[in-house]
mmCIF file of C-alpha atoms and ligand atoms in Angstrom:
data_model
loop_
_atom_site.group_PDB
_atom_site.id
_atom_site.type_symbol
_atom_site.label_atom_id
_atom_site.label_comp_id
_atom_site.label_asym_id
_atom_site.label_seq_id
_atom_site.Cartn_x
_atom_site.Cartn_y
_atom_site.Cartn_z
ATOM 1 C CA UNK A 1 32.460 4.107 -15.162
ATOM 2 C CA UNK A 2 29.436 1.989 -16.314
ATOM 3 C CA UNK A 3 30.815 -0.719 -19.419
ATOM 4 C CA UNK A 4 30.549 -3.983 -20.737
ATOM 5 C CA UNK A 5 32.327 -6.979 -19.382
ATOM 6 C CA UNK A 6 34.367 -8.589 -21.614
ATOM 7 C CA UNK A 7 35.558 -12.525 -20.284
ATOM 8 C CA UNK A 8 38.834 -11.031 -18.396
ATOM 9 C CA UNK A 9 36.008 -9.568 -16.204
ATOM 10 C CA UNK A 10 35.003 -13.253 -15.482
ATOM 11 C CA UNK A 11 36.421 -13.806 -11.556
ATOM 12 C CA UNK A 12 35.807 -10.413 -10.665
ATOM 13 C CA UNK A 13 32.385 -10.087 -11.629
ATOM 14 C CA UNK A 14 31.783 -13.678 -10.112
ATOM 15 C CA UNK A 15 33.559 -12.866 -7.299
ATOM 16 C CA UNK A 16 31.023 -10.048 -6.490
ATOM 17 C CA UNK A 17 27.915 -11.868 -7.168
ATOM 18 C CA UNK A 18 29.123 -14.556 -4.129
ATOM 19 C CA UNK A 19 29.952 -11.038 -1.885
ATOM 20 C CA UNK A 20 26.347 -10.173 -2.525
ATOM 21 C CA UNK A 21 24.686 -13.203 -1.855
ATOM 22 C CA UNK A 22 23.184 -14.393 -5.113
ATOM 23 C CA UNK A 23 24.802 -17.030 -5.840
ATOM 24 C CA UNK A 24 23.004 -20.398 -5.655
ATOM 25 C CA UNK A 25 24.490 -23.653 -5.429
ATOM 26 C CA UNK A 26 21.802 -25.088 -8.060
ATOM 27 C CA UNK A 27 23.614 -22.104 -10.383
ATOM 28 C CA UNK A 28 27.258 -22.314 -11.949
ATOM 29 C CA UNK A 29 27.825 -18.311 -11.577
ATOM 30 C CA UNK A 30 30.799 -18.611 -13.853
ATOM 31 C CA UNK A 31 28.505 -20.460 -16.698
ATOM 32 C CA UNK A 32 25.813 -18.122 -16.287
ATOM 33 C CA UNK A 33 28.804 -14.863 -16.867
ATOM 34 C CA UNK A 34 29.752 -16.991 -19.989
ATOM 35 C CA UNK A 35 26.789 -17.515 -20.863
ATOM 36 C CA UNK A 36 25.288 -14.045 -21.027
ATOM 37 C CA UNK A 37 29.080 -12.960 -23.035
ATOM 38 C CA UNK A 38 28.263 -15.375 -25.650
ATOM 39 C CA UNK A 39 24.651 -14.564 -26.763
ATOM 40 C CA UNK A 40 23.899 -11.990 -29.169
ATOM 41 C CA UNK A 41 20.695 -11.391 -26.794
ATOM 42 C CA UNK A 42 22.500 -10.746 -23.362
ATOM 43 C CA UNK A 43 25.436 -8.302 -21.937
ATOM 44 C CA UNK A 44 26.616 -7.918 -18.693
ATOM 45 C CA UNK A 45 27.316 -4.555 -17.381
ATOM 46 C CA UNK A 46 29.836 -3.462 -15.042
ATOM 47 C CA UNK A 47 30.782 -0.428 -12.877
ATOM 48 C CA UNK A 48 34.382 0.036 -12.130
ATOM 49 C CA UNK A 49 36.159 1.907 -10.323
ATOM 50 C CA UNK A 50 39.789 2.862 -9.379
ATOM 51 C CA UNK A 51 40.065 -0.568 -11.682
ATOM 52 C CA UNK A 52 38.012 -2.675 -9.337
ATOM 53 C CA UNK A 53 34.933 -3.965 -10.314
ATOM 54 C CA UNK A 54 32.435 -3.014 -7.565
ATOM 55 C CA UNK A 55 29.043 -3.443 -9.199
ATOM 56 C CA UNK A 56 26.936 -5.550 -11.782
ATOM 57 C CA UNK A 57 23.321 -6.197 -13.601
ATOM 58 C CA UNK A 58 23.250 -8.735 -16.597
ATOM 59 C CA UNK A 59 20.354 -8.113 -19.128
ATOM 60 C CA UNK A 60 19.049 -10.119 -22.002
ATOM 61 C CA UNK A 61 16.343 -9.718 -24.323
ATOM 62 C CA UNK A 62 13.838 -13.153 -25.354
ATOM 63 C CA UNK A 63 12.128 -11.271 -28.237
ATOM 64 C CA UNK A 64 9.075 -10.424 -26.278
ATOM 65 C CA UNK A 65 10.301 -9.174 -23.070
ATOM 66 C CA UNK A 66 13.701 -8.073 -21.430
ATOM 67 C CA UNK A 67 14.947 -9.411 -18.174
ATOM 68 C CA UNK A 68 17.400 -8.279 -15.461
ATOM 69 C CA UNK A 69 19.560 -10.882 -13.206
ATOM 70 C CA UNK A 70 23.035 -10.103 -10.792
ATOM 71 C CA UNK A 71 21.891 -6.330 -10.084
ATOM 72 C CA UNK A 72 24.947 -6.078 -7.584
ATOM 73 C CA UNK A 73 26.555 -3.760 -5.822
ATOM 74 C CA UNK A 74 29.660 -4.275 -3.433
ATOM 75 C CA UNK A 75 28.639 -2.973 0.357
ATOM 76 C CA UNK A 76 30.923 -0.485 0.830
ATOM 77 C CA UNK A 77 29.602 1.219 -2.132
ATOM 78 C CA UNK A 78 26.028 1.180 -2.177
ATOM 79 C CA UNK A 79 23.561 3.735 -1.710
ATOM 80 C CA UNK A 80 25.528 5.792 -4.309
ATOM 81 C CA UNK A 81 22.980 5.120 -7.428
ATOM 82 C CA UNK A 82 24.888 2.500 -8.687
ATOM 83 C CA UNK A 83 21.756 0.218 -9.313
ATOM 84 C CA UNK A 84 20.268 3.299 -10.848
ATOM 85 C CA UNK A 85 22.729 3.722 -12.808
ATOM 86 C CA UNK A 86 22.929 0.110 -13.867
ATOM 87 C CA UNK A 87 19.059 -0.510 -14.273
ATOM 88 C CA UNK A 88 19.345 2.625 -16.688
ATOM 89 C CA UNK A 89 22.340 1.008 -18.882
ATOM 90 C CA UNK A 90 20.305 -2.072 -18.988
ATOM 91 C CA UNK A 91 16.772 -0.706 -19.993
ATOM 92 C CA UNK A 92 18.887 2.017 -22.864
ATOM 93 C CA UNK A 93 20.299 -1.584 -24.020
ATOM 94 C CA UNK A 94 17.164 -3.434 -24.433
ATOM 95 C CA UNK A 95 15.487 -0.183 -25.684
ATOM 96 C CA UNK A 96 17.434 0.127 -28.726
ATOM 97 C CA UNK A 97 16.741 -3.625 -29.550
ATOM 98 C CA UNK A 98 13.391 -2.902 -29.592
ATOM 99 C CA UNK A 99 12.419 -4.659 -26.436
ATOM 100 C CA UNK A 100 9.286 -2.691 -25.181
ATOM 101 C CA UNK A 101 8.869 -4.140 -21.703
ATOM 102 C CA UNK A 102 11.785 -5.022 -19.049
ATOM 103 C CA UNK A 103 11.178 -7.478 -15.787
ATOM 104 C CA UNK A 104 13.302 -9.225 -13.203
ATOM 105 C CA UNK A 105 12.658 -11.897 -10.828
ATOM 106 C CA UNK A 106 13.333 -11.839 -7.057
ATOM 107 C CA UNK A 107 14.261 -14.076 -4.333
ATOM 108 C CA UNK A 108 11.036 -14.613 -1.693
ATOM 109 C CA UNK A 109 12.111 -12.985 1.560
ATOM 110 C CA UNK A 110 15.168 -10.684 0.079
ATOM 111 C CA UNK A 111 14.872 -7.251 1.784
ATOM 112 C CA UNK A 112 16.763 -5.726 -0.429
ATOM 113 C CA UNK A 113 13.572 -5.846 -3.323
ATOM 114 C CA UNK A 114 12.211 -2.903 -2.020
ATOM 115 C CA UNK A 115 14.895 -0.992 -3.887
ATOM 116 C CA UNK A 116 12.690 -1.733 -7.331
ATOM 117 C CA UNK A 117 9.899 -0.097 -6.008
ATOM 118 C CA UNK A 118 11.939 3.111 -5.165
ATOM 119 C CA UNK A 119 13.024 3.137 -8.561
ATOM 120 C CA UNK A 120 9.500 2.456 -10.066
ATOM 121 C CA UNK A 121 9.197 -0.919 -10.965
ATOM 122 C CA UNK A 122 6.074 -2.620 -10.282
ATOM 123 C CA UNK A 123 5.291 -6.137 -8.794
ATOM 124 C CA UNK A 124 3.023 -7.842 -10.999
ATOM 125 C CA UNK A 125 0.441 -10.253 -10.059
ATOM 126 C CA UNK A 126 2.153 -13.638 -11.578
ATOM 127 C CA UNK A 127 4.421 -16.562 -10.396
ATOM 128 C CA UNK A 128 7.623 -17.702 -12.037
ATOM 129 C CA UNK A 129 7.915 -21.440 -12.733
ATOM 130 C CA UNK A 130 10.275 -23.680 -13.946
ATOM 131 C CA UNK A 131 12.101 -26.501 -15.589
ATOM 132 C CA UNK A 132 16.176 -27.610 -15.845
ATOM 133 C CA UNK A 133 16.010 -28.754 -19.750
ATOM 134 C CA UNK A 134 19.694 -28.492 -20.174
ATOM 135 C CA UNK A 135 20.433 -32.356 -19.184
ATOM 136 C CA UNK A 136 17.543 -33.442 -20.835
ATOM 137 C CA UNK A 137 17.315 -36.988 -22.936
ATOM 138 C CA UNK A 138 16.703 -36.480 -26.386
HETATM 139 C C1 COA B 201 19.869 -3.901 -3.987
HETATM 140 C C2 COA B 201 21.187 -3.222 -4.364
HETATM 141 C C3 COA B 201 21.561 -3.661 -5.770
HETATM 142 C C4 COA B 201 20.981 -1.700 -4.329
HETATM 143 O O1 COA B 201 22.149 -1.064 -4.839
HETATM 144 P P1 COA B 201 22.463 0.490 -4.550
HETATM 145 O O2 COA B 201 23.515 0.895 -5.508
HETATM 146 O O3 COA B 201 22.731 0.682 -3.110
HETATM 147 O O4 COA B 201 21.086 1.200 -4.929
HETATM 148 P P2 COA B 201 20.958 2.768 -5.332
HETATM 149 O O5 COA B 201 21.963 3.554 -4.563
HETATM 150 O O6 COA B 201 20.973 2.899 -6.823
HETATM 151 O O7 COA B 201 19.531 3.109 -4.756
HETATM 152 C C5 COA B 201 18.438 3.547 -5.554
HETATM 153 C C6 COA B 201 17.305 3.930 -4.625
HETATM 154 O O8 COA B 201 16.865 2.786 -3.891
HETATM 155 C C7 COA B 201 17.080 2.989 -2.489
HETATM 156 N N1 COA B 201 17.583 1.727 -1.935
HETATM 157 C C8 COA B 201 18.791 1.162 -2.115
HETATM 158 N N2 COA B 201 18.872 -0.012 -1.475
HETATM 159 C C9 COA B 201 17.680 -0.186 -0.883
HETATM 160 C C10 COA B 201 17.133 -1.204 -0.063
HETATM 161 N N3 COA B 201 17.862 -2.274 0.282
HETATM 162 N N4 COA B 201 15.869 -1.069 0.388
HETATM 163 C C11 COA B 201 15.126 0.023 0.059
HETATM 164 N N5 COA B 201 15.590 1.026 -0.734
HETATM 165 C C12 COA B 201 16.843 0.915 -1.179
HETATM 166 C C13 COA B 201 18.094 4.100 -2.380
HETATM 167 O O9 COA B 201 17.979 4.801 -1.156
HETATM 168 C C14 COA B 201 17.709 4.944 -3.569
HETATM 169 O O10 COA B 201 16.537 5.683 -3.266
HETATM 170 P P3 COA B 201 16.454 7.267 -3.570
HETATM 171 O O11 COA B 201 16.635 7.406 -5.050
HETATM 172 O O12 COA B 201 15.094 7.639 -3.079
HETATM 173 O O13 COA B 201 17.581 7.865 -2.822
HETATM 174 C C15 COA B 201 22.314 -3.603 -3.366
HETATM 175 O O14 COA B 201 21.868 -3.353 -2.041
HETATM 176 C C16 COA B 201 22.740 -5.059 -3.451
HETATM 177 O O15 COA B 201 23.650 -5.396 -4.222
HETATM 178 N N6 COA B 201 22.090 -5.942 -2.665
HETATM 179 C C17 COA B 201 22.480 -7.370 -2.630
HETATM 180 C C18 COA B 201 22.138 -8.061 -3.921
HETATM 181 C C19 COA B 201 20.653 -8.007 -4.225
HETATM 182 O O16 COA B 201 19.806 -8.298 -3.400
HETATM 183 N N7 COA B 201 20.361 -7.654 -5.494
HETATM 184 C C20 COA B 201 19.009 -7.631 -5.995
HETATM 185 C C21 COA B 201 18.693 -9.016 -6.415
HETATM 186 S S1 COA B 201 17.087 -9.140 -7.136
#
């Protein structure tokens, strides 16, 4: 069952991001889950099952594009559609905002990418930079 986490999903989901290997130490996984609940602009979805939470994609929308992070699925269930099924949930959810174009960001050297391609996303011909603002002087 593909939903919406709500903040009781908070450990579980956070839990499974560190299983899958994308957490960062650079990122506060729990912050980023809270975060993404508390925007009008972002959702987290979930897939659970037998009550366990075994997969995960977070998706917000900036007003010009829409962008996918966490696209996780526990091992032992993978190769099931569940990212499918995710990536879908995500790009029905920025659809209906009106977001017309959806992209995601990927770690150099993750072998696991390849699944975009199989699902028809394109790489594009750019390179992601950036800045920490958050602890910024005024
Ligand atoms: C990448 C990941 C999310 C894929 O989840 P999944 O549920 O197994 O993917 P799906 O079952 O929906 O697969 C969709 C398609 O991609 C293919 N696929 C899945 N994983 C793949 C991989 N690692 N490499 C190449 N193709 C892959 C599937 O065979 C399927 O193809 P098909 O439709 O032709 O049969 C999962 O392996 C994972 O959580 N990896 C660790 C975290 C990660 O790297 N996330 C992406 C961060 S950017």
């Amino acid at each position: 069952m593909i939903r919406e986490a709500t903040a009781a999903d908070q450990s579980a989901v956070t839990a499974l991001w560190e299983v899958c290997g994308l957490t960062r130490p650079w990122n506060d996984p729990v912050a980023d889950f809270t975060r993404a609940l508390g925007f009008d602009g972002s959702t987290v979805f979930v897939v659970e099952v037998d009550g366990l939470i075994v997969a995960s994609a977070m998706t917000g929308y900036d007003g010009h594009r829409g962008w996918v992070y966490y696209l996780a699925v526990a091992p032992e269930h993978r190769q099931q559609g569940l990212a499918r099924q995710l990536l879908t949930a995500c790009e029905v959810w920025l659809a209906a905002l009106g977001c017309p174009k959806v992209e995601l960001m990927v770690r150099d050297g993750n072998p696991d990418a390849a699944v975009y391609e199989k699902l028809g996303w394109e790489a594009q011909p750019v390179r992601v930079f950036a800045r920490c603002i958050a602890k910024r002087d005024a």
